[in-house]
PDB file of C-alpha atoms in Angstrom:
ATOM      1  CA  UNK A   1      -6.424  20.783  -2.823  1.00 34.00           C
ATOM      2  CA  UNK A   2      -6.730  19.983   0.773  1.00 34.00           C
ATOM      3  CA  UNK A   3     -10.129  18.734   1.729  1.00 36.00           C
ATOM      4  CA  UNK A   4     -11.983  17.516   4.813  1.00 36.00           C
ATOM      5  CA  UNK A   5     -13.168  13.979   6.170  1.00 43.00           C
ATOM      6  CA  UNK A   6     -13.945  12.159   8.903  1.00 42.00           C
ATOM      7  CA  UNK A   7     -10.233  11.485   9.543  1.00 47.00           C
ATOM      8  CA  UNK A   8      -8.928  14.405   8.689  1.00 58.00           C
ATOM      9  CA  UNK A   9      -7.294  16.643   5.760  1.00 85.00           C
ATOM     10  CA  UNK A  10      -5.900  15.527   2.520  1.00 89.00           C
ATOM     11  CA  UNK A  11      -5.002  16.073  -0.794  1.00 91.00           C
ATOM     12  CA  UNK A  12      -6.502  14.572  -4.181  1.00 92.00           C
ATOM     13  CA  UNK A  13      -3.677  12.995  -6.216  1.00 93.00           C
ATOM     14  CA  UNK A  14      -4.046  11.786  -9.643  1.00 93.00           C
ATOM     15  CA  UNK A  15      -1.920   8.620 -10.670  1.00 91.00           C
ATOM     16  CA  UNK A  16      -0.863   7.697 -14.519  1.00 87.00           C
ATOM     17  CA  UNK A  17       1.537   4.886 -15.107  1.00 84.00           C
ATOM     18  CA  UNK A  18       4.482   5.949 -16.787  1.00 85.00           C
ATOM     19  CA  UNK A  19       6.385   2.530 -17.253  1.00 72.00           C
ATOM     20  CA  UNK A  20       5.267   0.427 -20.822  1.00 50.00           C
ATOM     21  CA  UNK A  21       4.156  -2.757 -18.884  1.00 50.00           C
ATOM     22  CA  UNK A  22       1.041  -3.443 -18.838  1.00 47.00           C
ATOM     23  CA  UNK A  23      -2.120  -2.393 -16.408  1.00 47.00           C
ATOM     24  CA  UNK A  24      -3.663   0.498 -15.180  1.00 46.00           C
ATOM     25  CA  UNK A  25      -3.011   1.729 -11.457  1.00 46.00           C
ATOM     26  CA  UNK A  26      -6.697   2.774 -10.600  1.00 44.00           C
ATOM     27  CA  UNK A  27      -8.499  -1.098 -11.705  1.00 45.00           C
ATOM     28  CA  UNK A  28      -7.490  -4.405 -10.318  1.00 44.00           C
ATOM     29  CA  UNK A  29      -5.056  -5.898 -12.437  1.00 44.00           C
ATOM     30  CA  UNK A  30      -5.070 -10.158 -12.411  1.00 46.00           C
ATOM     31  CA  UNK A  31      -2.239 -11.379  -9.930  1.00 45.00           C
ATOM     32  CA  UNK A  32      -0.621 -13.087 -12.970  1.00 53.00           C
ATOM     33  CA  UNK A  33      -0.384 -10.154 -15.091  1.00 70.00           C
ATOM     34  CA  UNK A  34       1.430  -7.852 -12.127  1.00 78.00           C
ATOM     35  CA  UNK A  35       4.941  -6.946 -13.837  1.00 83.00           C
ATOM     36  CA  UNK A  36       8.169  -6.721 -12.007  1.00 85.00           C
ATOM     37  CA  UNK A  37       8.831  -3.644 -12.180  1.00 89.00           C
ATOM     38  CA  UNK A  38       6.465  -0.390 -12.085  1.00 90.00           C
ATOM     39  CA  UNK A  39       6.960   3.442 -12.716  1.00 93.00           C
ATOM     40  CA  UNK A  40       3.596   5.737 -11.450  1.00 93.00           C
ATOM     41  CA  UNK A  41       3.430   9.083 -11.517  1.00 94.00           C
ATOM     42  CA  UNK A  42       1.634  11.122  -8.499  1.00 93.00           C
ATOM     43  CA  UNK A  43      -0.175  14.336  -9.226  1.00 93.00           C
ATOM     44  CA  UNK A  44      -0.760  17.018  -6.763  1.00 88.00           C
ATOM     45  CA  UNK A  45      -1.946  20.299  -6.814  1.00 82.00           C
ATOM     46  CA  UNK A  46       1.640  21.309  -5.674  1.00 83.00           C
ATOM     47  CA  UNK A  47       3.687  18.945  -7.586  1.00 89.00           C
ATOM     48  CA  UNK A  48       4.180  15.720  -9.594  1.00 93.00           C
ATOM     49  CA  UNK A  49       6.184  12.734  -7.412  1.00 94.00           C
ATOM     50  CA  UNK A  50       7.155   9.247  -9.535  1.00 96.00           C
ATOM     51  CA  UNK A  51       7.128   6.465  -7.845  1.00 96.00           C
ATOM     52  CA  UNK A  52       9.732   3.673  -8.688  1.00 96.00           C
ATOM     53  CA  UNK A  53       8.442   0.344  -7.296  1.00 95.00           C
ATOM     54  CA  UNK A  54       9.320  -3.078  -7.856  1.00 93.00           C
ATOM     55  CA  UNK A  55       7.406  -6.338  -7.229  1.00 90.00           C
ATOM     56  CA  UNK A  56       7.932  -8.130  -3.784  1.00 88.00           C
ATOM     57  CA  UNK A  57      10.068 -11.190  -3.668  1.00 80.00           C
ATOM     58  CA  UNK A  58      10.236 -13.861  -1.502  1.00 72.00           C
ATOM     59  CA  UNK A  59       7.010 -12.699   0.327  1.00 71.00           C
ATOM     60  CA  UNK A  60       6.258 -16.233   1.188  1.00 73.00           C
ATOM     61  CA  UNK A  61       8.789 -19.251   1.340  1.00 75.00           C
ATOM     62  CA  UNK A  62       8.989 -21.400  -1.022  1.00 74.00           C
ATOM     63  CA  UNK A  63       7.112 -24.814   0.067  1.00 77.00           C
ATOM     64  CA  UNK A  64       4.754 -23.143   2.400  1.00 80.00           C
ATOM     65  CA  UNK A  65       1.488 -24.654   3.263  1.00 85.00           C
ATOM     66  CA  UNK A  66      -1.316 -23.441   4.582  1.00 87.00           C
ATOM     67  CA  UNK A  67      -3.561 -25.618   7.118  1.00 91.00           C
ATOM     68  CA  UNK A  68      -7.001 -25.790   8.419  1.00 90.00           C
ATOM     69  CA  UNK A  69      -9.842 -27.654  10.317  1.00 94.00           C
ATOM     70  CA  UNK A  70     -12.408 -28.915   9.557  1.00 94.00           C
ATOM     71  CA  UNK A  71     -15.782 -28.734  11.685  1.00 95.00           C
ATOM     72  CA  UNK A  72     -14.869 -32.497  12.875  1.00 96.00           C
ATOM     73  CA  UNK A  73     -11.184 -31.586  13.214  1.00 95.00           C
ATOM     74  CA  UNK A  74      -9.767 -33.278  10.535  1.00 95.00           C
ATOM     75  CA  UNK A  75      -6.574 -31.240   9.090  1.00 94.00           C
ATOM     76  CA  UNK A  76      -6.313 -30.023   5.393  1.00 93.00           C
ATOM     77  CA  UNK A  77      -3.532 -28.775   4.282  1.00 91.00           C
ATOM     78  CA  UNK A  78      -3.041 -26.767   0.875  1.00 87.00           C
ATOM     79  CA  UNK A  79       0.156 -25.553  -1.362  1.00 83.00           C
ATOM     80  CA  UNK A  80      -0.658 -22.835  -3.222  1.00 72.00           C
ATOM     81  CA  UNK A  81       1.500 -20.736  -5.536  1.00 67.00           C
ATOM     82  CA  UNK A  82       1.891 -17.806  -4.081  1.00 62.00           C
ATOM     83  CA  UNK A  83       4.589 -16.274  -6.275  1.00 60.00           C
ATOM     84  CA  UNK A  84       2.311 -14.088  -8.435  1.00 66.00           C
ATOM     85  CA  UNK A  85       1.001 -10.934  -6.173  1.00 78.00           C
ATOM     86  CA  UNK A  86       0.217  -7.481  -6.253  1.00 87.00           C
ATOM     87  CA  UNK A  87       2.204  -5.865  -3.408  1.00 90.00           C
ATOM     88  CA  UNK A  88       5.408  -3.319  -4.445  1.00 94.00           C
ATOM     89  CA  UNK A  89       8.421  -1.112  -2.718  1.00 95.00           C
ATOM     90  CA  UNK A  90      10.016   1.575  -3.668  1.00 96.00           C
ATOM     91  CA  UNK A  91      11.057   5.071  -3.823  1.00 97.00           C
ATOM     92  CA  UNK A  92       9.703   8.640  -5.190  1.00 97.00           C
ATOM     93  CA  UNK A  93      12.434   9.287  -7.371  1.00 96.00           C
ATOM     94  CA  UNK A  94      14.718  12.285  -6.463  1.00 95.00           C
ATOM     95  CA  UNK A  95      14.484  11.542  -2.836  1.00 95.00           C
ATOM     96  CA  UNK A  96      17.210   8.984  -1.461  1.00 92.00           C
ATOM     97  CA  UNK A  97      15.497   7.935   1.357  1.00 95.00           C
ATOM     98  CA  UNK A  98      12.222   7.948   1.089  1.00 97.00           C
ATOM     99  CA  UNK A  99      10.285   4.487   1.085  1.00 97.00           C
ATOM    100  CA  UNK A 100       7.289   3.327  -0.869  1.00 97.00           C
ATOM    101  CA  UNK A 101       5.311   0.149  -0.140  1.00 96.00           C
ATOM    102  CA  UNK A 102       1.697  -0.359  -2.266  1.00 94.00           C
ATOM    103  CA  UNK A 103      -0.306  -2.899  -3.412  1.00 91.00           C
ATOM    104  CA  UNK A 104      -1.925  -2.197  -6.647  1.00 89.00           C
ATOM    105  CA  UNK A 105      -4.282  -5.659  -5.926  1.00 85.00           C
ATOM    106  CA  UNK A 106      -7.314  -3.167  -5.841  1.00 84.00           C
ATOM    107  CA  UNK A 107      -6.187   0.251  -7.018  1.00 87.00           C
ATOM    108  CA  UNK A 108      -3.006   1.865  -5.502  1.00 92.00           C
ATOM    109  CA  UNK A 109      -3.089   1.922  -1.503  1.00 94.00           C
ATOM    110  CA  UNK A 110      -0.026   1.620   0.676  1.00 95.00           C
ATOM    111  CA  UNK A 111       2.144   4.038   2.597  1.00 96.00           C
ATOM    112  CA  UNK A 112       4.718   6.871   0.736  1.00 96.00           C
ATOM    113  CA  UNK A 113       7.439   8.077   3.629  1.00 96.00           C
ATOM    114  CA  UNK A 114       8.933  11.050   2.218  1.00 94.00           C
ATOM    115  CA  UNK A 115      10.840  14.340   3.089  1.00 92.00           C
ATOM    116  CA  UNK A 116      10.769  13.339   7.034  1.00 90.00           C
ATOM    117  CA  UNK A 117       6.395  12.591   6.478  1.00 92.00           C
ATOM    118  CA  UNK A 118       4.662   9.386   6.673  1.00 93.00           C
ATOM    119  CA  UNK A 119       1.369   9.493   4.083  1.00 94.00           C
ATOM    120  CA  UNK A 120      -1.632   6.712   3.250  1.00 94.00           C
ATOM    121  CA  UNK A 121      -2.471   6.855  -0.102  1.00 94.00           C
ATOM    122  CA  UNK A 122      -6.212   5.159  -0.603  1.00 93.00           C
ATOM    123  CA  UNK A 123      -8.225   5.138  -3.930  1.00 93.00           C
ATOM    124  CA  UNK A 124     -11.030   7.185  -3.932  1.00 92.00           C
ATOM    125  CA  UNK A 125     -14.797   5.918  -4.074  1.00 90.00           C
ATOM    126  CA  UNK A 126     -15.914   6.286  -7.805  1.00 88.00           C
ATOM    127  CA  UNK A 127     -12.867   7.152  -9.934  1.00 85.00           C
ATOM    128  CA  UNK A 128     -10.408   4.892 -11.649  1.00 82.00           C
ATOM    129  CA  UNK A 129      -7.658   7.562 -11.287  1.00 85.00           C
ATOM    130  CA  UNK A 130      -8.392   9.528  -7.913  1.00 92.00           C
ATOM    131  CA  UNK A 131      -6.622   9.037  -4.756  1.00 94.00           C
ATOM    132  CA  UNK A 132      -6.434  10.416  -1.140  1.00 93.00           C
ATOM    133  CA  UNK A 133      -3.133  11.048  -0.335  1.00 93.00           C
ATOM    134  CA  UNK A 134      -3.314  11.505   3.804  1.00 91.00           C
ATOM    135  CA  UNK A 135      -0.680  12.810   6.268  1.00 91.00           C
ATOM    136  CA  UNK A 136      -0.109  10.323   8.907  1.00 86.00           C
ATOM    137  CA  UNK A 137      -0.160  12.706  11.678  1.00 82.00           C
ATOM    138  CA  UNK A 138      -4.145  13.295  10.830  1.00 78.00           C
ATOM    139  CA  UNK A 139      -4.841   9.740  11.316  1.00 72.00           C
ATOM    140  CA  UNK A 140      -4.891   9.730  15.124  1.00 62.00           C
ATOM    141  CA  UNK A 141      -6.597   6.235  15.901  1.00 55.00           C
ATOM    142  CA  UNK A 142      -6.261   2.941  14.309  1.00 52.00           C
ATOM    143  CA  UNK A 143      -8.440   0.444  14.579  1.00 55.00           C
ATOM    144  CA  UNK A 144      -8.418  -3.291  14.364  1.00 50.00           C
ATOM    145  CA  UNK A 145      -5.389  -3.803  13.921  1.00 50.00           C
ATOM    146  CA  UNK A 146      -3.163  -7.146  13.530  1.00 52.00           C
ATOM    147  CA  UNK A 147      -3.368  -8.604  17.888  1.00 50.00           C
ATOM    148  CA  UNK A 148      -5.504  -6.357  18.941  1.00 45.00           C
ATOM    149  CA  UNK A 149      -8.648  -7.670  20.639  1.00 48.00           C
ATOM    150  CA  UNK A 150     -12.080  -7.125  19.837  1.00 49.00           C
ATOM    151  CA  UNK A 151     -11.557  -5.177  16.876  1.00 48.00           C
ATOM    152  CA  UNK A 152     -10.607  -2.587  18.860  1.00 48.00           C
ATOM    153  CA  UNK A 153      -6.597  -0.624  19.690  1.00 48.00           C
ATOM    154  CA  UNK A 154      -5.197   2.463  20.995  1.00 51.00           C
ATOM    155  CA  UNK A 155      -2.947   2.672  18.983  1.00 47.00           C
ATOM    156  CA  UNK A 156      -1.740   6.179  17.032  1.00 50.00           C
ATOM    157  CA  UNK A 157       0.527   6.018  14.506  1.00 49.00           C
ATOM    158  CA  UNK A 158       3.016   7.266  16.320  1.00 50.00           C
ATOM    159  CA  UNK A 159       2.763   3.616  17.754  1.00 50.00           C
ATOM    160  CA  UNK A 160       3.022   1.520  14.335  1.00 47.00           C
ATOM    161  CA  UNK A 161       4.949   4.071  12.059  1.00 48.00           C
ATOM    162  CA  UNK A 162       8.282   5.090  13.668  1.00 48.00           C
ATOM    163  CA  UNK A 163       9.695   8.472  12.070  1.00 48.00           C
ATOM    164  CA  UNK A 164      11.366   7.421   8.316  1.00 43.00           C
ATOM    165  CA  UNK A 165      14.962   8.402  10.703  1.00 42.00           C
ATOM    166  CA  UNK A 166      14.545   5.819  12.841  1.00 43.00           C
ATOM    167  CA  UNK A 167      13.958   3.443   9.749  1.00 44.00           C
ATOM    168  CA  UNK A 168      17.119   3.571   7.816  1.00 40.00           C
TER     169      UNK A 168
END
């Protein structure tokens, strides 16, 4: 079902974890309890696409610290384990060269590239199982995001999300 927004078209897709570990793809699931390896399925009004994702490694070096100031400038530094995390990669299974990247920290949300198209896949407000499953292309202007000043970019996507060919 395609439906209208302020950004754009898109379709509804339901999602249903197929793999036996444990937590549900449309609540937040405690970082420690994220498994290693996931398998969700995507339903759309045209089709079903399963998503094979496994948990990010080595997002952040071992030993890292993270430092701040204080009002009077004094330095405080922090270690933090930062080994248990929410954020996946993938594939949709049957499709060689697609790529998948999703965080499940809050819901799924994350790009699918697939079949030559770049979509954003957001949850929806008020479900636990709902999601918007938005072609690139309708997202024309992107705002705020990582160096840009003032909250504000010019940016399309054509800008931050090179064609999945130029990827591989």
């Amino acid at each position: 079902m395609s439906l209208w927004d302020q950004r754009g078209t898109y379709e509804v897709a339901r999602a249903s974890l197929l793999s036996k570990d444990p937590g549900i793809p449309g609540q937040s699931i405690p970082a420690k309890d994220h498994p290693d390896v996931l398998t969700v399925q995507l339903q759309l009004e045209s089709r079903d696409l399963i998503l094979s994702l496994e948990r990010n490694e080595g997002l952040i070096a071992n030993g890292f610290t993270e430092t701040h100031y204080l009002q009077d400038g004094t330095d405080v530094s922090l270690t933090r384990n930062h080994t248990d995390h929410c954020y996946y990669h993938g594939h949709v299974q049957g499709d060689a060269a697609s790529v998948v990247s999703l965080s499940t920290c809050s819901g799924l949300r994350g790009l699918i590239m697939f079949e030559n198209k770049t979509y954003s896949l957001e949850p929806m407000k008020n479900t636990t199982d709902s999601y918007k499953l938005v072609p690139a292309e309708s997202m024309t202007n992107i705002q705020g995001l990582c160096g840009s000043q003032h909250n504000k970019s010019n940016l399309t996507m054509e800008d931050v999300s090179p064609g999945t060919s130029q990827m591989r």
